[in-house]
Coordinates of C-alpha atoms in Angstrom, one line a residue:
X3 CA 82.4 76.9 68.6
X4 CA 78.8 76.1 70.2
X5 CA 80.8 73.2 72.9
X6 CA 82.9 76.7 73.7
X7 CA 80.3 78.9 74.4
X8 CA 78.7 75.8 76.5
X9 CA 82.1 75.4 78.2
X10 CA 82.6 78.7 78.7
X11 CA 79.3 79.3 80.3
X12 CA 79.2 76.3 82.3
X13 CA 82.4 77.8 84.0
X14 CA 80.9 80.9 84.1
X15 CA 78.0 79.0 86.4
X16 CA 79.5 76.5 88.4
X17 CA 81.0 78.5 91.3
X18 CA 77.8 80.3 91.7
X19 CA 75.7 77.2 91.5
X20 CA 77.8 76.2 94.5
X21 CA 78.3 78.4 96.3
X22 CA 74.6 79.2 96.6
X23 CA 74.0 75.6 97.2
X24 CA 76.2 75.2 100.3
X25 CA 76.1 78.7 101.5
X26 CA 74.8 77.9 105.2
X27 CA 76.7 74.7 105.0
X28 CA 79.7 76.9 104.6
X29 CA 78.9 79.1 107.3
X30 CA 77.6 76.0 109.9
X31 CA 81.5 74.5 108.8
X32 CA 83.4 77.9 109.8
X33 CA 80.9 78.4 112.9
X34 CA 81.9 74.4 114.0
X35 CA 85.7 75.1 113.8
X36 CA 85.6 78.8 116.1
X37 CA 82.7 76.9 118.4
X38 CA 84.9 73.9 119.1
X39 CA 88.1 76.1 119.6
X40 CA 86.7 78.8 121.8
X41 CA 84.0 77.1 123.3
X42 CA 84.7 73.3 123.3
X43 CA 82.9 70.0 122.3
X44 CA 79.6 71.1 124.1
X45 CA 79.4 74.0 121.7
X46 CA 80.7 71.9 119.0
X47 CA 77.7 69.3 119.7
X48 CA 75.0 72.0 119.7
X49 CA 75.6 73.4 116.4
X50 CA 75.2 69.3 115.2
X51 CA 72.4 69.4 117.1
X52 CA 70.7 71.9 115.0
X53 CA 72.3 70.9 111.4
X54 CA 68.7 69.1 110.1
X55 CA 67.5 72.8 110.3
X56 CA 70.9 74.0 108.1
X57 CA 69.9 71.3 105.7
X58 CA 66.4 71.9 105.4
X59 CA 66.8 75.8 104.4
X60 CA 69.0 74.5 101.9
X61 CA 66.0 72.5 100.4
X62 CA 63.6 75.7 100.3
X63 CA 66.4 77.4 98.0
X64 CA 66.4 74.8 96.0
X65 CA 62.5 74.1 95.7
X66 CA 61.8 77.6 94.7
X67 CA 65.0 78.7 93.5
X68 CA 65.7 76.3 90.8
X69 CA 62.1 75.5 90.1
X70 CA 61.6 79.2 89.6
X71 CA 64.2 80.1 87.3
X72 CA 63.7 77.0 84.8
X73 CA 60.1 78.1 84.4
X74 CA 61.4 82.1 83.8
X75 CA 63.9 81.0 81.3
X76 CA 61.6 78.3 79.8
X77 CA 59.2 81.8 79.2
X78 CA 62.3 83.6 78.1
X79 CA 63.0 81.3 75.4
X80 CA 59.2 81.7 74.0
X81 CA 59.8 85.7 74.3
X82 CA 57.0 85.5 77.1
X83 CA 58.9 88.5 79.5
X84 CA 55.3 88.8 81.2
X85 CA 54.9 85.0 81.7
X86 CA 59.0 85.4 83.0
X87 CA 58.4 87.7 85.7
X88 CA 55.0 86.1 86.7
X89 CA 57.0 82.8 87.8
X90 CA 60.0 85.4 89.0
X91 CA 57.2 87.3 91.1
X92 CA 55.6 84.2 92.2
X93 CA 58.6 82.6 93.0
X94 CA 59.6 85.5 95.8
X95 CA 56.5 85.7 97.4
X96 CA 56.2 82.4 97.9
X97 CA 59.9 82.3 99.3
X98 CA 59.5 85.5 101.7
X99 CA 55.5 83.7 102.8
X100 CA 57.5 80.4 103.6
X101 CA 60.5 82.3 105.3
X102 CA 57.7 83.9 107.9
X103 CA 56.6 80.4 108.7
X104 CA 60.2 79.2 109.1
X105 CA 60.8 82.2 111.7
X106 CA 57.3 81.8 113.6
X107 CA 57.7 77.6 113.8
X108 CA 61.2 78.3 115.1
X109 CA 60.0 80.9 117.3
X110 CA 56.8 79.4 118.9
X111 CA 57.7 75.8 118.4
X112 CA 61.4 75.8 119.7
X113 CA 61.6 73.5 122.2
X114 CA 59.1 70.5 120.2
X115 CA 62.0 71.5 118.0
X116 CA 64.8 70.3 120.2
X117 CA 62.9 67.4 121.0
X118 CA 62.5 66.5 117.2
X119 CA 66.5 66.6 116.8
X120 CA 67.0 64.6 120.5
X121 CA 70.1 66.2 121.9
X122 CA 72.2 63.3 123.5
X123 CA 72.7 65.1 126.7
X124 CA 70.6 67.7 128.7
X125 CA 73.5 69.8 129.3
X126 CA 73.6 70.7 125.5
X127 CA 70.1 72.3 125.6
X128 CA 71.0 75.7 126.7
X129 CA 73.9 75.8 124.0
X130 CA 71.5 74.8 121.6
X131 CA 68.7 77.3 122.5
X132 CA 71.8 79.8 122.6
X133 CA 73.0 79.2 118.9
X134 CA 69.8 79.3 117.7
X135 CA 68.7 82.5 119.2
X136 CA 70.1 84.3 116.6
X137 CA 70.3 81.9 113.6
X138 CA 66.8 80.7 113.3
X139 CA 66.1 85.2 112.5
X140 CA 68.9 84.0 110.0
X141 CA 67.2 81.4 108.6
X142 CA 64.4 83.6 106.3
X143 CA 66.6 85.9 105.5
X144 CA 69.3 83.1 103.8
X145 CA 66.3 81.5 102.6
X146 CA 65.4 84.6 100.8
X147 CA 68.8 85.6 99.7
X148 CA 69.3 82.2 98.4
X149 CA 66.4 82.3 96.1
X150 CA 67.2 86.3 95.1
X151 CA 70.8 84.8 94.2
X152 CA 69.3 82.1 91.6
X153 CA 67.5 84.4 89.5
X154 CA 70.7 87.1 89.9
X155 CA 73.3 84.3 88.6
X156 CA 71.1 83.3 85.4
X157 CA 70.3 86.9 84.7
X158 CA 74.1 87.4 83.5
X159 CA 75.8 88.3 86.5
X160 CA 77.0 85.1 88.0
X161 CA 80.1 87.1 89.4
X162 CA 77.5 89.4 91.6
X163 CA 75.9 86.1 93.1
X164 CA 79.3 85.1 93.9
X165 CA 80.6 88.0 95.7
X166 CA 77.2 88.2 97.6
X167 CA 78.0 85.1 99.2
X168 CA 81.4 84.9 99.4
X169 CA 81.2 88.6 101.3
X170 CA 78.3 87.2 103.4
X171 CA 80.9 84.6 104.8
X172 CA 84.2 86.2 104.9
X173 CA 81.7 88.8 107.2
X174 CA 80.8 85.6 109.5
X175 CA 84.6 84.5 109.4
X176 CA 86.1 87.7 110.9
X177 CA 83.0 88.8 113.5
X178 CA 83.2 84.6 114.6
X179 CA 86.6 85.4 115.7
X180 CA 86.1 88.8 116.9
X181 CA 83.1 87.8 119.1
X182 CA 84.6 84.2 120.4
X183 CA 87.9 85.0 120.6
X184 CA 88.3 88.7 121.6
X185 CA 85.2 90.0 123.6
X186 CA 84.3 85.8 124.7
X187 CA 80.7 86.5 124.1
X188 CA 79.8 82.3 123.9
X189 CA 77.9 80.3 121.4
X190 CA 75.4 83.2 120.8
X191 CA 78.5 84.8 119.0
X192 CA 79.0 82.7 116.7
X193 CA 75.1 82.7 115.5
X194 CA 74.9 86.6 115.9
X195 CA 78.1 86.6 113.3
X196 CA 76.3 84.5 111.0
X197 CA 73.0 86.6 110.9
X198 CA 75.4 89.9 110.5
X199 CA 77.0 88.3 107.7
X200 CA 74.0 87.5 105.7
X201 CA 72.0 90.8 106.5
X202 CA 75.2 92.5 105.0
X203 CA 75.0 90.0 101.9
X204 CA 71.2 90.3 101.6
X205 CA 71.3 94.3 101.6
X206 CA 73.9 94.7 99.1
X207 CA 72.4 91.6 96.7
X208 CA 69.3 94.3 96.4
X209 CA 71.7 96.2 94.2
X210 CA 70.3 94.1 91.5
X211 CA 66.9 96.0 92.2
X212 CA 68.7 99.0 90.8
X213 CA 69.9 97.9 87.9
X214 CA 68.9 99.1 84.1
X215 CA 70.0 95.8 82.6
X216 CA 68.4 93.4 84.7
X217 CA 65.8 91.5 83.1
X218 CA 63.5 89.8 86.1
X219 CA 61.2 92.3 87.5
X220 CA 58.3 92.3 89.9
X221 CA 54.7 92.3 89.1
X222 CA 52.7 91.9 92.0
X223 CA 50.1 94.0 90.8
X224 CA 49.0 91.2 87.9
X225 CA 49.2 88.7 90.7
X226 CA 46.1 86.6 91.6
X227 CA 45.8 83.8 94.2
X228 CA 44.7 81.5 92.0
X229 CA 47.4 82.1 89.6
X230 CA 49.9 82.3 92.2
X231 CA 48.8 78.9 94.1
X232 CA 48.5 77.0 90.3
X233 CA 52.2 79.0 89.9
X234 CA 53.4 77.8 93.1
X235 CA 52.6 74.1 92.7
X236 CA 54.5 74.2 88.8
X237 CA 57.9 75.5 90.5
X238 CA 57.5 72.7 93.5
X239 CA 56.8 70.0 90.3
X240 CA 60.0 71.6 88.6
X241 CA 62.1 71.9 91.9
X242 CA 61.6 69.0 93.8
X243 CA 64.0 66.4 91.7
X244 CA 66.4 69.0 92.9
X245 CA 65.5 69.5 96.6
X246 CA 64.8 66.0 97.0
X247 CA 68.3 64.8 98.1
X248 CA 68.2 67.3 100.6
X249 CA 65.1 66.3 102.0
X250 CA 66.2 62.8 102.1
X251 CA 69.4 64.1 104.0
X252 CA 67.5 65.6 106.5
X253 CA 65.0 62.7 107.3
X254 CA 68.5 60.4 107.5
X255 CA 70.1 62.9 109.7
X256 CA 67.0 63.0 112.4
X257 CA 67.0 59.3 112.1
X258 CA 70.9 59.1 113.0
X259 CA 71.1 61.6 115.6
X260 CA 67.8 60.0 117.4
X261 CA 69.3 56.4 117.4
X262 CA 73.0 57.1 117.1
X263 CA 73.6 60.1 118.9
X264 CA 76.5 62.2 117.7
X265 CA 78.8 59.6 117.0
X266 CA 76.6 58.6 114.3
X267 CA 76.4 62.5 112.8
X268 CA 80.0 62.1 112.5
X269 CA 80.3 59.2 110.6
X270 CA 77.4 60.7 108.4
X271 CA 79.5 63.9 108.2
X272 CA 82.5 62.3 106.9
X273 CA 80.6 59.8 104.5
X274 CA 78.9 63.4 103.2
X275 CA 81.9 64.8 102.9
X276 CA 84.2 62.4 101.6
X277 CA 87.3 63.9 102.8
X278 CA 87.9 62.6 106.2
X279 CA 89.1 59.1 107.7
X280 CA 86.6 57.8 110.0
X281 CA 89.2 55.6 111.8
X282 CA 91.3 58.5 112.6
X283 CA 91.2 60.1 116.1
X284 CA 88.9 62.9 116.3
X285 CA 88.1 62.6 112.3
X286 CA 91.7 64.3 111.5
X287 CA 91.2 65.6 107.6
X288 CA 93.6 63.4 104.8
X289 CA 95.8 65.5 102.3
X290 CA 98.2 63.6 99.7
X291 CA 98.1 60.2 101.1
X292 CA 98.7 61.0 104.6
X293 CA 96.2 61.5 107.8
X294 CA 97.4 63.5 110.7
X295 CA 96.5 60.0 113.1
X296 CA 98.9 57.8 111.1
X297 CA 100.8 58.1 107.6
X298 CA 99.2 56.1 104.6
X299 CA 101.5 54.9 101.5
X300 CA 100.7 57.6 98.9
X301 CA 100.5 54.7 96.7
X302 CA 97.8 52.7 98.6
X303 CA 96.0 55.3 99.8
X304 CA 93.1 55.4 97.2
X305 CA 92.2 51.5 97.9
X306 CA 92.8 51.7 101.2
X307 CA 90.5 54.6 101.8
X308 CA 87.9 52.6 99.3
X309 CA 88.4 49.3 101.4
X310 CA 88.2 51.7 104.9
X311 CA 84.8 53.6 104.2
X312 CA 83.0 50.2 103.0
X313 CA 84.1 48.7 106.1
X314 CA 82.8 51.7 107.8
X315 CA 79.7 52.0 105.8
X316 CA 78.8 48.2 106.3
X317 CA 79.7 48.5 110.2
X318 CA 77.3 51.7 110.7
X319 CA 74.2 50.2 108.7
X320 CA 75.1 47.4 111.0
X321 CA 74.7 49.3 114.3
X322 CA 72.2 51.4 112.8
X323 CA 69.3 49.1 111.8
X324 CA 70.2 45.8 113.9
X325 CA 72.3 46.9 116.9
X326 CA 70.5 50.3 118.1
X327 CA 67.1 50.1 116.2
X328 CA 65.4 49.2 119.5
X329 CA 66.1 52.6 120.7
X330 CA 64.1 54.2 118.3
X331 CA 61.4 52.2 118.9
X332 CA 61.7 52.2 123.0
X333 CA 61.8 56.2 122.3
X334 CA 58.2 56.0 120.9
X335 CA 56.8 53.4 123.0
X336 CA 58.2 55.1 126.6
X337 CA 59.0 58.7 126.0
X338 CA 58.6 58.9 129.3
X339 CA 62.3 57.3 129.5
X340 CA 64.2 60.0 127.9
X341 CA 67.5 60.8 129.9
X342 CA 66.2 64.2 129.4
X343 CA 63.5 66.9 129.6
X344 CA 63.4 70.1 127.9
X345 CA 63.7 73.0 130.2

């Protein structure tokens, strides 16, 4: 009986957890598809340059959402409702503060961020800035909404948490087509669609605050600066293991973009997704043993794919560590030799 309960809960929480964790990544994939079709490769490349920032936002969702909910549930297991509400309030307050800092950094240090992300061509910079115009505004909304949805999910409403994320992405998908395909607004239309989608999702998620059955409550009046700082440190300590892989991905992706450019990004993305054949033209998707760039025999697909991925990984590693390492050193020693300047 207990195994059935665990299995039921696992299945109930699985989809919301995946959707919350990949919310902004799903949006990036949708935007990239529409931008590639309606704007072209330069627009798609601009989205890829901003990929590390998208991953960074996901880190904060795990850091404060996962860490906060674990501490909240621990307190609930001890029948300490005040302690649970304290960690809920601390998590959300810290998320709001970090979200404000995120948008300030993105707006005030836009050129510095673009320089760190290292666009491979000066021609991409206008596209990067145009797409970032609304995307940067979207970052704090997605961060707050992501952490908030984590608490909604564990408070007996996983389906509602899923609906919020799904609806935000459906709105984004629809508006991407309208803004890019119908009104031809350009790449900033894609980021505007993302912003509108997540604003709508955030508004709908506020329904939770008016639910009389909810168990997480804000206790701002009882929160002191010292206890807030101490509790935030506890939350980060608990959430850090879950966010550590995301931190590693951000560091690796920034280095890859700086050293190898977009070709390195394609390889990295293919390895992360595990769903694309790197050797096929345009990273064509593989399905059921067949590839659009050339058929594979279904019986040998798995073994061939593993050998292909292993070979590509070795080539990529050698290219990164040996073949192109000098480029990274040159960037630090002679930054004036970069092939472009920020405008």
